[in-house]
Amino acid sequence: MATSTADAATKDAFVAFERVQKSYDGETLVVKDLNLAMPKGEFLTMLGPSGSGKTTCLMMLAGFETATHGEIKLDGQPINNIPPHKRGIGMVFQNYALFPHMTVAENLAFPLEVRKIGKSDREAKIKRALDMVQMGNFGGRRPAQLSGGQQQRIALARALVFEPELVLMDEPLGALDKQLRETLQFEITRLAHDLGITVVYVTHDQTEALTMSDRVAVFDDGRIQQLAPPDELYEAPKNSFVAQFIGENNTLDGKVERIEGDRCAVRLDSGEMIDAKPVNVTEAGQRTRVSIRPERVEIDPELGPDAHTLKAEVLEFIYMGDTFRTRLRVAGQDDFIVKTRNRADQVRLNPGQTVTIGWLPQDCRALDA
Amino acid sequence: MTDTRQTEGTVPLGPDQFTGPTPDNALRDADRDAKASMVAADGTPLKASLARSLRRQKLRALMLVAPLLIFVLVTFIAPIADMLFRSVQNEIVVDTLPRTVAALQDWDYESGEVPGPAVFDAMTRDMMVAVERKEHTRLGSRLNYELTGISSLLRQTGRDVEDIGEVQLDAMVGLDPAWEEPATWAGMLTTPDYREAAAEWAIRADEGGRLFDEPPPRMELAEAAQALPLTADAYTDFARTIGTESQDSALEEEPWPLVYMSLVQDLRQFPAAADAFEGDDGARLAALVEALPTIPEVDTRAAFLEIDEEWADPQVWGTIKAFSPPYTPGYFLSAADLTLTPDGVEAMPEDERIYRTLFLRTIFMSLAITFSCILLGYPVAWLLANLPARQANVLMILVLLPFWTSLLVRTSAWKVLLQQQGVINDILVWLGLVGDANRLVMINNVTGTIIAMTHILLPFMILPLYSVMKTIPPSYVRAAKSLGATDFTAFRRVYFPQSVPGIGAGSILVFILAIGYYITPEIVGGTKGVFISNRIAYHISTSLNWGLAAALGSILLVAVLILYWAYDRIIGIDNVKLGG
Ligand SMILES: Nc1ncnc2c1ncn2[C@@H]1O[C@H](COP(=O)(O)OP(=O)(O)OP(=O)(O)O)[C@@H](O)[C@H]1O
Ligand SMILES: [Mg+2]
């Protein structure tokens, strides 16, 4: 059943992974049952912890690794047997991979030369690509004479100069400092939009993923845990891994007491009761892990009379400028974080103080244990 | 920094280039003044104390490398310098035949005539001294490199030259037996001080017995001896020689016939010389002067021609003259198949020209070996750099295996494999690829040398190549392919250029090792496959012509340096990487 809907979705997809599996050593699956369909022009980010198989997926798409099982399609055509150089996919590598023995202009000319594009045409394209990344004057330099950010721009220009429809980027900004990263993030998204190219972007920086992408695929353990637009990913994580991985998150473990429509009561391991929204739980008695974002917790809440609240002891108060961060001991755990905005009337809590905390049931998601 | 601008009124001054005493400029000036007189914490100028601390660091660094530096100097630089020096050194002629060399100055080879009596006189004296010092055979072998036959001529002459003065000795002793006494000569020609010292030395020598090794005192000529120049000269040579050769003092040895001959010659020329001597000596000399007409004259030239007709050949004298300077290009000329004859530089006879061919062959074969090492080593190095660790390790052991077996064993193994009744030929015959009658000749020729040397030098190509390839990230080739390059284009335009430094390093190593190799060519090279180094080894250990060996070695060294320079110009020595 699931496969038939997947088939429908991949029919007109530009890039499609269909039940792809990959094993390097014949013993463990690095990628397990990957299904993914991307429409043309989408900016999709693969996000996940180290070793979760992101690069492997990218390499299979680029043709440097072969899928052990399943099919990868590009524009409707299976590409499993097409060698990398015929796939016409632009690629930006984490270490830039600019050819050190060629100048910037020669680097950019390379994909055009192998495509046997005439000299004048070539020069026009190189110029356009360099201007696009604001590196017009650097054509004569060697890669070693450029800064990291400049090299990254050139790598980007080189991946775009032959006008591929699909561009893959494997942690292209991993080696840069924060400021530069933000500038380049913006530039990459702008270029992708202007040129209308489809981008598969790999990162393990969640901010990068959230700010740049149309959709984010969260990888773990060789599977896509959730594939959704950034806001949905943050606000409605489908399982506790995604909740943990994206943004800051408080978790409490317990057992489902009862479920009533879109509300459920959870008995925490410490004995207290709380309200939550059932996401991954279906019946009473299941173990669950509830997740609450720190900014959705209210201190001394004014909730309905039947709402459950918890007692909490203040352990630490951190002043962060625009926000306050308070660490609390809740239900026997002392890593519970509450974020409050710095407003004129916001009370500042002192360590040792005891307060009551609560939240709207829909903000507290009961996920898999 | 702004004073040039002040004069150029046309240059518009920016806000920051105002030269008056603005607060900013005042600050800058103050800063500059402070810098000029910056002092360290202890009050010494900063520059001086920095220089001092740097000097201390340098000194410490120098002390750390000193042992190696001395080692390199002693074992490497000094021998090379010595070799370069030896290749032009030629003092043996002028050292052995000083008088002859001087006398030959006035003789011209072009005249085509035999030199005059003065030269033969000088030659007689030189030869007599040389024979006593046993130096004439060494000179003979040296000059024999230049003119065949001169060695035996000198040996023959050495045997007979002593007889030349014999008649005069006999005549003088017949006149007065005192002439036979060493003391007569010593009393006449040396100072009393010397005689006293020599007498004491003789007593000590008697007491000391066999363990006594103090050299006899140095002979000092008496003032009066100057009246007899030739005699004084000959006697000095005599005293020195017996002092060093047989550890005897002049008091105890009968002088050489040369001394007798010189005295007769001196007195014939200066009959009044006898007056310079007192007492018995004066009387004995006066008597000798009286008797001079009865003493036969010696014609040294006739005597030499009697010993050997060869002495009438101007070629012999021309050769001696041509090689009389203390430095000679002769060895280098020989190394280039030329020869220095009295007529000037000439080519060697056709059948004796070997070195140019050998040099060319050495260079050509070294290039061939280098090239085949690249050809065979490149794929192996690539595999080493790209295989998974475990397979790469096994392969690496296989590459290094040759290093662990003896060079001789490896080379001999090639002999077994390659010879006409060897394994490879047997297999080829068995397969029917070659007939039994025409088995391939793969050993004792160029092929054998190239095969065996390639095998031996292969690791020196693979290791630098491998270490360079190891540093080429696979992402470059991947990038090239993702940009649309086929496997071959990606290799040719991206991978290969980056591996060139490894090829350069490997080639230099292999080529330089090959050009100086000699064990392997010696064993498998036969006559057609030997290198110049085999010839050098031959001259060092068999023919003992070290000068020529040094010249050949120097040429080899220069050839390598030139190739190195050319490499630097064409490819750039920065482009050589042994890794990293
Ligand atoms: N060439 C290979 N041979 C064997 N195993 C490999 C190979 N490349 C990757 N792996 C394994 O596959 C798994 C996934 O690797 P991959 O490089 O795809 O991770 P990733 O998600 O890109 O991680 P990172 O964020 O650190 O780059 C890892 O466990 C890794 O050890
Ligand atoms: Mg990766």
CSV table of C-alpha atoms in Angstrom, one decimal, chain B residues 20-408:
chain,number,residue,atom,x,y,z
B,20,GLY,CA,51.3,69.5,10.1
B,21,PRO,CA,51.3,68.8,13.8
B,22,THR,CA,47.8,67.2,13.9
B,23,PRO,CA,47.1,65.2,17.0
B,24,ASP,CA,47.2,62.1,14.8
B,25,ASN,CA,50.5,62.8,13.3
B,26,ALA,CA,52.0,63.7,16.7
B,27,LEU,CA,50.9,60.3,17.9
B,28,ARG,CA,52.4,58.6,15.0
B,29,ASP,CA,55.7,60.5,15.5
B,30,ALA,CA,55.8,59.6,19.1
B,31,ASP,CA,55.2,56.0,18.1
B,32,ARG,CA,58.0,56.1,15.7
B,33,ASP,CA,60.4,57.6,18.2
B,34,ALA,CA,59.5,55.1,20.7
B,35,LYS,CA,60.2,52.3,18.2
B,36,ALA,CA,63.6,53.6,17.4
B,37,SER,CA,64.7,53.5,21.0
B,38,MET,CA,62.8,50.5,22.2
B,39,VAL,CA,64.7,48.9,25.0
B,40,ALA,CA,64.4,45.5,26.6
B,41,ALA,CA,63.6,45.0,30.2
B,42,ASP,CA,67.2,45.1,31.2
B,43,GLY,CA,67.8,48.4,29.4
B,44,THR,CA,69.8,47.1,26.4
B,45,PRO,CA,68.4,48.1,23.0
B,46,LEU,CA,65.7,45.7,21.9
B,47,LYS,CA,67.4,45.0,18.6
B,48,ALA,CA,70.7,44.1,20.2
B,49,SER,CA,69.1,41.8,22.7
B,50,LEU,CA,67.0,40.1,20.0
B,51,ALA,CA,70.1,39.6,17.9
B,52,ARG,CA,71.8,38.1,20.9
B,53,SER,CA,69.1,35.7,21.6
B,54,LEU,CA,68.8,34.7,18.0
B,55,ARG,CA,72.6,34.1,17.8
B,56,ARG,CA,72.4,31.9,20.8
B,57,GLN,CA,69.6,29.9,19.1
B,58,LYS,CA,71.6,29.6,15.9
B,59,LEU,CA,74.7,28.5,17.9
B,60,ARG,CA,72.7,25.8,19.6
B,61,ALA,CA,71.2,24.7,16.3
B,62,LEU,CA,74.7,24.5,14.8
B,63,MET,CA,76.0,22.5,17.7
B,64,LEU,CA,73.1,20.0,17.2
B,65,VAL,CA,74.0,19.5,13.6
B,66,ALA,CA,77.7,19.7,14.2
B,67,PRO,CA,78.3,15.9,14.4
B,68,LEU,CA,76.5,15.3,11.2
B,69,LEU,CA,78.2,18.2,9.5
B,70,ILE,CA,81.6,16.9,10.5
B,71,PHE,CA,80.6,13.4,9.4
B,72,VAL,CA,79.4,14.7,6.0
B,73,LEU,CA,82.5,16.8,5.6
B,74,VAL,CA,84.9,14.0,6.4
B,75,THR,CA,83.2,11.2,4.6
B,76,PHE,CA,81.6,12.9,1.7
B,77,ILE,CA,82.7,16.4,0.8
B,78,ALA,CA,86.4,15.8,1.5
B,79,PRO,CA,86.6,12.6,-0.7
B,80,ILE,CA,84.8,14.3,-3.5
B,81,ALA,CA,87.1,17.3,-3.3
B,82,ASP,CA,90.1,14.9,-3.2
B,83,MET,CA,88.7,13.1,-6.2
B,84,LEU,CA,88.3,16.3,-8.2
B,85,PHE,CA,91.8,17.2,-7.3
B,86,ARG,CA,93.3,13.9,-8.2
B,87,SER,CA,91.8,14.1,-11.7
B,88,VAL,CA,94.2,16.9,-12.6
B,89,GLN,CA,97.0,16.3,-10.2
B,90,ASN,CA,100.3,15.4,-11.9
B,91,GLU,CA,103.1,16.4,-9.6
B,92,ILE,CA,104.8,13.0,-9.9
B,93,VAL,CA,106.8,14.0,-13.0
B,94,VAL,CA,108.2,17.2,-11.7
B,95,ASP,CA,108.8,15.7,-8.3
B,96,THR,CA,110.7,12.7,-9.6
B,97,LEU,CA,112.6,14.5,-12.4
B,98,PRO,CA,113.0,18.0,-11.3
B,99,ARG,CA,116.3,18.7,-13.0
B,100,THR,CA,115.2,17.1,-16.2
B,101,VAL,CA,112.0,19.1,-16.3
B,102,ALA,CA,114.0,22.3,-15.8
B,103,ALA,CA,116.5,21.3,-18.5
B,104,LEU,CA,113.8,20.4,-21.0
B,105,GLN,CA,112.5,24.0,-20.9
B,106,ASP,CA,115.1,24.9,-23.4
B,107,TRP,CA,114.3,22.0,-25.7
B,108,ASP,CA,111.7,22.2,-28.4
B,109,TYR,CA,109.9,19.0,-29.5
B,110,GLU,CA,109.0,20.6,-32.8
B,111,SER,CA,112.7,20.6,-33.7
B,112,GLY,CA,112.5,16.9,-34.0
B,113,GLU,CA,115.9,16.4,-32.4
B,114,VAL,CA,117.1,14.6,-29.4
B,115,PRO,CA,117.7,16.9,-26.5
B,116,GLY,CA,121.2,18.1,-25.7
B,117,PRO,CA,123.7,16.7,-23.2
B,118,ALA,CA,122.5,19.0,-20.4
B,119,VAL,CA,119.1,17.2,-20.4
B,120,PHE,CA,120.8,13.8,-20.3
B,121,ASP,CA,123.0,15.0,-17.5
B,122,ALA,CA,120.0,16.2,-15.6
B,123,MET,CA,118.2,12.9,-16.4
B,124,THR,CA,121.1,10.9,-15.1
B,125,ARG,CA,121.1,12.7,-11.8
B,126,ASP,CA,117.3,12.5,-11.5
B,127,MET,CA,117.2,8.8,-12.4
B,128,MET,CA,120.0,8.0,-9.9
B,129,VAL,CA,118.1,9.7,-7.1
B,130,ALA,CA,114.8,8.2,-8.2
B,131,VAL,CA,116.3,4.7,-8.4
B,132,GLU,CA,117.6,5.1,-4.8
B,133,ARG,CA,114.2,6.2,-3.7
B,134,LYS,CA,112.5,3.5,-5.9
B,135,GLU,CA,110.4,6.2,-7.5
B,136,HIS,CA,111.2,5.5,-11.1
B,137,THR,CA,108.8,2.6,-11.5
B,138,ARG,CA,105.9,4.7,-10.3
B,139,LEU,CA,106.7,7.4,-12.7
B,140,GLY,CA,107.0,4.7,-15.4
B,141,SER,CA,103.5,3.5,-14.8
B,142,ARG,CA,102.2,7.1,-14.8
B,143,LEU,CA,103.8,7.9,-18.1
B,144,ASN,CA,102.9,4.6,-19.6
B,145,TYR,CA,99.2,5.7,-19.6
B,146,GLU,CA,100.4,8.4,-22.1
B,147,LEU,CA,103.0,6.6,-24.1
B,148,THR,CA,103.1,2.8,-24.1
B,149,GLY,CA,106.5,1.3,-23.5
B,150,ILE,CA,107.8,4.1,-21.3
B,151,SER,CA,107.4,2.0,-18.2
B,152,SER,CA,109.8,-0.7,-19.3
B,153,LEU,CA,112.2,1.9,-20.6
B,154,LEU,CA,112.4,3.5,-17.2
B,155,ARG,CA,112.7,0.2,-15.4
B,156,GLN,CA,115.5,-0.9,-17.7
B,157,THR,CA,117.3,2.5,-17.3
B,158,GLY,CA,116.8,2.3,-13.6
B,159,ARG,CA,118.7,-1.0,-13.5
B,160,ASP,CA,121.7,0.3,-15.5
B,161,VAL,CA,121.9,4.0,-14.6
B,162,GLU,CA,124.0,3.3,-11.5
B,163,ASP,CA,126.8,2.1,-13.6
B,164,ILE,CA,127.3,5.4,-15.3
B,165,GLY,CA,129.3,7.0,-12.4
B,166,GLU,CA,131.0,3.7,-11.6
B,167,VAL,CA,134.2,4.4,-13.6
B,168,GLN,CA,134.8,7.7,-11.8
B,169,LEU,CA,134.2,6.2,-8.4
B,170,ASP,CA,136.8,3.5,-9.2
B,171,ALA,CA,139.3,6.0,-10.5
B,172,MET,CA,138.9,8.2,-7.4
B,173,VAL,CA,139.2,5.3,-5.0
B,174,GLY,CA,142.3,4.1,-6.9
B,175,LEU,CA,143.8,7.6,-6.4
B,176,ASP,CA,143.0,7.8,-2.7
B,177,PRO,CA,141.3,5.0,-0.8
B,178,ALA,CA,140.0,7.6,1.7
B,179,TRP,CA,137.4,8.5,-1.0
B,180,GLU,CA,135.7,5.2,-0.1
B,181,GLU,CA,135.2,6.3,3.5
B,182,PRO,CA,131.8,7.9,4.4
B,183,ALA,CA,133.6,10.0,7.0
B,184,THR,CA,135.8,11.6,4.3
B,185,TRP,CA,132.7,12.9,2.6
B,186,ALA,CA,130.9,13.9,5.7
B,187,GLY,CA,134.0,15.7,7.1
B,188,MET,CA,134.4,17.6,3.8
B,189,LEU,CA,130.7,18.6,3.1
B,190,THR,CA,128.9,18.8,6.5
B,191,THR,CA,129.0,21.0,9.5
B,192,PRO,CA,130.7,19.8,12.7
B,193,ASP,CA,127.4,20.2,14.6
B,194,TYR,CA,125.7,17.8,12.3
B,195,ARG,CA,128.5,15.3,12.6
B,196,GLU,CA,128.4,15.4,16.4
B,197,ALA,CA,124.6,15.0,16.4
B,198,ALA,CA,124.8,12.1,13.9
B,199,ALA,CA,127.5,10.4,16.0
B,200,GLU,CA,125.3,10.7,19.2
B,201,TRP,CA,122.3,9.4,17.2
B,202,ALA,CA,124.4,6.4,16.1
B,203,ILE,CA,125.2,5.5,19.7
B,204,ARG,CA,121.6,5.8,20.7
B,205,ALA,CA,120.6,3.7,17.7
B,206,ASP,CA,123.1,1.0,18.8
B,207,GLU,CA,121.7,1.0,22.3
B,208,GLY,CA,118.1,1.1,21.2
B,209,GLY,CA,118.3,-2.0,19.1
B,210,ARG,CA,115.4,-3.0,17.0
B,211,LEU,CA,112.8,-0.9,18.7
B,212,PHE,CA,114.7,2.3,18.0
B,213,ASP,CA,112.8,4.4,15.5
B,214,GLU,CA,114.2,7.9,15.9
B,215,PRO,CA,115.0,9.4,12.5
B,216,PRO,CA,118.6,10.4,11.9
B,217,PRO,CA,119.4,14.1,12.3
B,218,ARG,CA,119.0,16.3,9.3
B,219,MET,CA,122.1,16.8,7.3
B,220,GLU,CA,123.6,20.3,7.2
B,221,LEU,CA,126.0,21.4,4.5
B,222,ALA,CA,129.2,23.1,5.5
B,223,GLU,CA,129.8,26.6,4.1
B,224,ALA,CA,132.7,25.4,1.9
B,225,ALA,CA,130.4,22.9,0.2
B,226,GLN,CA,128.9,25.8,-1.8
B,227,ALA,CA,132.1,25.8,-3.9
B,228,LEU,CA,131.0,22.5,-5.3
B,229,PRO,CA,127.4,23.0,-6.3
B,230,LEU,CA,126.7,19.7,-8.1
B,231,THR,CA,128.4,17.7,-5.4
B,232,ALA,CA,126.5,19.5,-2.6
B,233,ASP,CA,123.2,18.9,-4.4
B,234,ALA,CA,123.9,15.2,-5.0
B,235,TYR,CA,125.2,14.7,-1.4
B,236,THR,CA,122.1,16.4,0.0
B,237,ASP,CA,119.9,14.1,-2.0
B,238,PHE,CA,122.0,11.2,-0.8
B,239,ALA,CA,121.8,12.1,2.8
B,240,ARG,CA,118.1,12.8,2.8
B,241,THR,CA,117.3,9.6,0.9
B,242,ILE,CA,119.3,7.2,3.1
B,243,GLY,CA,117.9,9.1,6.1
B,244,THR,CA,114.3,8.4,5.1
B,245,GLU,CA,114.6,5.1,3.1
B,246,SER,CA,117.1,3.1,5.3
B,247,GLN,CA,117.2,5.1,8.5
B,248,ASP,CA,120.9,5.6,8.2
B,249,SER,CA,123.1,8.6,8.8
B,250,ALA,CA,125.4,10.0,6.1
B,251,LEU,CA,128.3,9.2,8.5
B,252,GLU,CA,128.0,5.5,7.9
B,253,GLU,CA,127.2,5.1,4.3
B,254,GLU,CA,129.4,5.3,1.2
B,255,PRO,CA,127.9,8.0,-1.1
B,256,TRP,CA,126.3,7.0,-4.3
B,257,PRO,CA,128.4,7.0,-7.5
B,258,LEU,CA,126.4,10.1,-8.4
B,259,VAL,CA,128.3,12.1,-5.7
B,260,TYR,CA,131.7,11.0,-7.1
B,261,MET,CA,130.6,11.9,-10.6
B,262,SER,CA,129.3,15.3,-9.4
B,263,LEU,CA,132.6,16.0,-7.7
B,264,VAL,CA,134.6,15.3,-10.8
B,265,GLN,CA,132.2,17.4,-12.8
B,266,ASP,CA,132.5,20.3,-10.3
B,267,LEU,CA,136.3,20.2,-10.2
B,268,ARG,CA,136.5,20.1,-13.9
B,269,GLN,CA,134.4,23.3,-14.0
B,270,PHE,CA,135.9,25.0,-11.0
B,271,PRO,CA,139.4,23.7,-10.4
B,272,ALA,CA,139.9,26.5,-7.8
B,273,ALA,CA,137.2,25.1,-5.6
B,274,ALA,CA,139.7,23.0,-3.8
B,275,ASP,CA,141.1,26.1,-2.2
B,276,ALA,CA,137.8,26.6,-0.3
B,277,PHE,CA,138.7,23.6,1.8
B,278,GLU,CA,141.3,23.3,4.6
B,279,GLY,CA,143.5,20.6,5.8
B,280,ASP,CA,143.2,17.1,4.6
B,281,ASP,CA,140.1,17.8,2.6
B,282,GLY,CA,141.8,20.7,0.7
B,283,ALA,CA,144.8,18.5,0.0
B,284,ARG,CA,142.8,15.5,-1.1
B,285,LEU,CA,140.8,17.7,-3.5
B,286,ALA,CA,143.9,19.4,-4.8
B,287,ALA,CA,145.3,15.9,-5.5
B,288,LEU,CA,142.1,15.0,-7.3
B,289,VAL,CA,142.3,18.2,-9.4
B,290,GLU,CA,145.9,17.2,-10.3
B,291,ALA,CA,144.7,13.8,-11.4
B,292,LEU,CA,141.6,15.0,-13.3
B,293,PRO,CA,143.1,14.4,-16.7
B,294,THR,CA,143.5,10.7,-15.9
B,295,ILE,CA,139.9,10.3,-14.8
B,296,PRO,CA,137.7,9.3,-17.7
B,297,GLU,CA,135.0,11.6,-18.9
B,298,VAL,CA,131.4,10.4,-18.9
B,299,ASP,CA,129.1,11.0,-21.8
B,300,THR,CA,125.7,10.5,-20.2
B,301,ARG,CA,123.9,10.7,-23.6
B,302,ALA,CA,125.9,7.9,-25.0
B,303,ALA,CA,125.4,5.9,-21.8
B,304,PHE,CA,121.6,6.4,-22.0
B,305,LEU,CA,121.5,5.4,-25.7
B,306,GLU,CA,123.6,2.3,-24.8
B,307,ILE,CA,121.1,1.4,-22.1
B,308,ASP,CA,118.2,1.7,-24.6
B,309,GLU,CA,117.9,3.0,-28.1
B,310,GLU,CA,114.5,4.5,-27.2
B,311,TRP,CA,116.1,7.5,-25.5
B,312,ALA,CA,116.9,8.7,-29.0
B,313,ASP,CA,113.2,9.0,-29.7
B,314,PRO,CA,112.0,12.7,-29.3
B,315,GLN,CA,108.6,11.2,-28.6
B,316,VAL,CA,109.8,10.0,-25.2
B,317,TRP,CA,111.2,13.4,-24.2
B,318,GLY,CA,108.2,15.2,-25.7
B,319,THR,CA,105.9,13.1,-23.5
B,320,ILE,CA,108.0,13.8,-20.4
B,321,LYS,CA,107.8,17.5,-21.3
B,322,ALA,CA,104.1,17.5,-22.1
B,323,PHE,CA,103.3,16.0,-18.7
B,324,SER,CA,105.8,18.1,-16.7
B,325,PRO,CA,103.4,20.7,-15.3
B,326,PRO,CA,102.0,19.9,-11.8
B,327,TYR,CA,98.4,20.0,-13.1
B,328,THR,CA,97.3,18.3,-16.3
B,329,PRO,CA,94.2,18.0,-18.4
B,330,GLY,CA,95.6,14.6,-19.5
B,331,TYR,CA,93.2,12.4,-17.5
B,332,PHE,CA,90.1,14.3,-18.6
B,333,LEU,CA,91.4,14.1,-22.2
B,334,SER,CA,91.7,10.4,-21.8
B,335,ALA,CA,88.3,10.2,-20.4
B,336,ALA,CA,87.0,11.9,-23.5
B,337,ASP,CA,88.9,9.5,-25.8
B,338,LEU,CA,91.5,12.1,-26.5
B,339,THR,CA,95.2,12.1,-25.7
B,340,LEU,CA,97.8,14.8,-25.1
B,341,THR,CA,100.7,14.1,-27.3
B,342,PRO,CA,103.7,16.3,-27.7
B,343,ASP,CA,102.0,17.5,-30.9
B,344,GLY,CA,99.0,18.7,-29.0
B,345,VAL,CA,95.6,17.1,-28.3
B,346,GLU,CA,94.8,14.3,-30.6
B,347,ALA,CA,92.0,11.7,-30.9
B,348,MET,CA,92.7,8.2,-29.6
B,349,PRO,CA,93.2,5.6,-32.2
B,350,GLU,CA,89.9,4.2,-33.3
B,351,ASP,CA,90.2,0.9,-31.4
B,352,GLU,CA,91.0,2.5,-28.1
B,353,ARG,CA,88.0,4.9,-28.0
B,354,ILE,CA,85.7,3.5,-25.3
B,355,TYR,CA,84.8,6.2,-22.9
B,356,ARG,CA,82.5,8.4,-25.0
B,357,THR,CA,80.5,5.3,-26.0
B,358,LEU,CA,80.5,4.2,-22.4
B,359,PHE,CA,79.2,7.5,-21.2
B,360,LEU,CA,76.6,7.7,-23.8
B,361,ARG,CA,75.6,4.1,-23.1
B,362,THR,CA,75.4,4.8,-19.4
B,363,ILE,CA,73.2,7.8,-19.8
B,364,PHE,CA,71.0,6.1,-22.4
B,365,MET,CA,70.6,2.9,-20.4
B,366,SER,CA,69.9,4.9,-17.2
B,367,LEU,CA,67.2,6.8,-19.0
B,368,ALA,CA,65.8,3.5,-20.3
B,369,ILE,CA,65.9,2.0,-16.8
B,370,THR,CA,64.2,5.1,-15.4
B,371,PHE,CA,61.6,5.0,-18.0
B,372,SER,CA,60.8,1.4,-17.5
B,373,CYS,CA,60.7,2.0,-13.8
B,374,ILE,CA,58.0,4.7,-14.3
B,375,LEU,CA,56.1,2.4,-16.6
B,376,LEU,CA,56.1,-0.5,-14.2
B,377,GLY,CA,56.0,1.4,-11.0
B,378,TYR,CA,53.2,3.9,-11.7
B,379,PRO,CA,50.4,1.4,-11.7
B,380,VAL,CA,51.8,-0.4,-8.7
B,381,ALA,CA,52.0,2.9,-6.8
B,382,TRP,CA,48.5,3.7,-7.8
B,383,LEU,CA,47.2,0.4,-6.5
B,384,LEU,CA,49.2,0.9,-3.3
B,385,ALA,CA,47.6,4.3,-2.8
B,386,ASN,CA,44.1,3.2,-3.7
B,387,LEU,CA,43.6,-0.3,-2.5
B,388,PRO,CA,41.9,-1.0,0.9
B,389,ALA,CA,44.5,-1.0,3.7
B,390,ARG,CA,44.9,-4.7,4.1
B,391,GLN,CA,45.6,-5.5,0.4
B,392,ALA,CA,47.8,-2.4,0.2
B,393,ASN,CA,49.9,-3.7,3.1
B,394,VAL,CA,50.4,-7.0,1.4
B,395,LEU,CA,51.4,-5.2,-1.8
B,396,MET,CA,53.7,-3.0,0.1
B,397,ILE,CA,55.5,-6.0,1.5
B,398,LEU,CA,55.9,-7.4,-1.9
B,399,VAL,CA,57.3,-4.1,-3.1
B,400,LEU,CA,59.7,-3.9,-0.2
B,401,LEU,CA,60.7,-7.6,-0.4
B,402,PRO,CA,63.6,-6.9,-2.8
B,403,PHE,CA,65.1,-4.6,-0.2
B,404,TRP,CA,65.4,-7.5,2.2
B,405,THR,CA,67.2,-9.9,-0.1
B,406,SER,CA,70.8,-9.5,-0.9
B,407,LEU,CA,71.6,-7.6,-4.1
B,408,LEU,CA,73.9,-10.4,-5.2
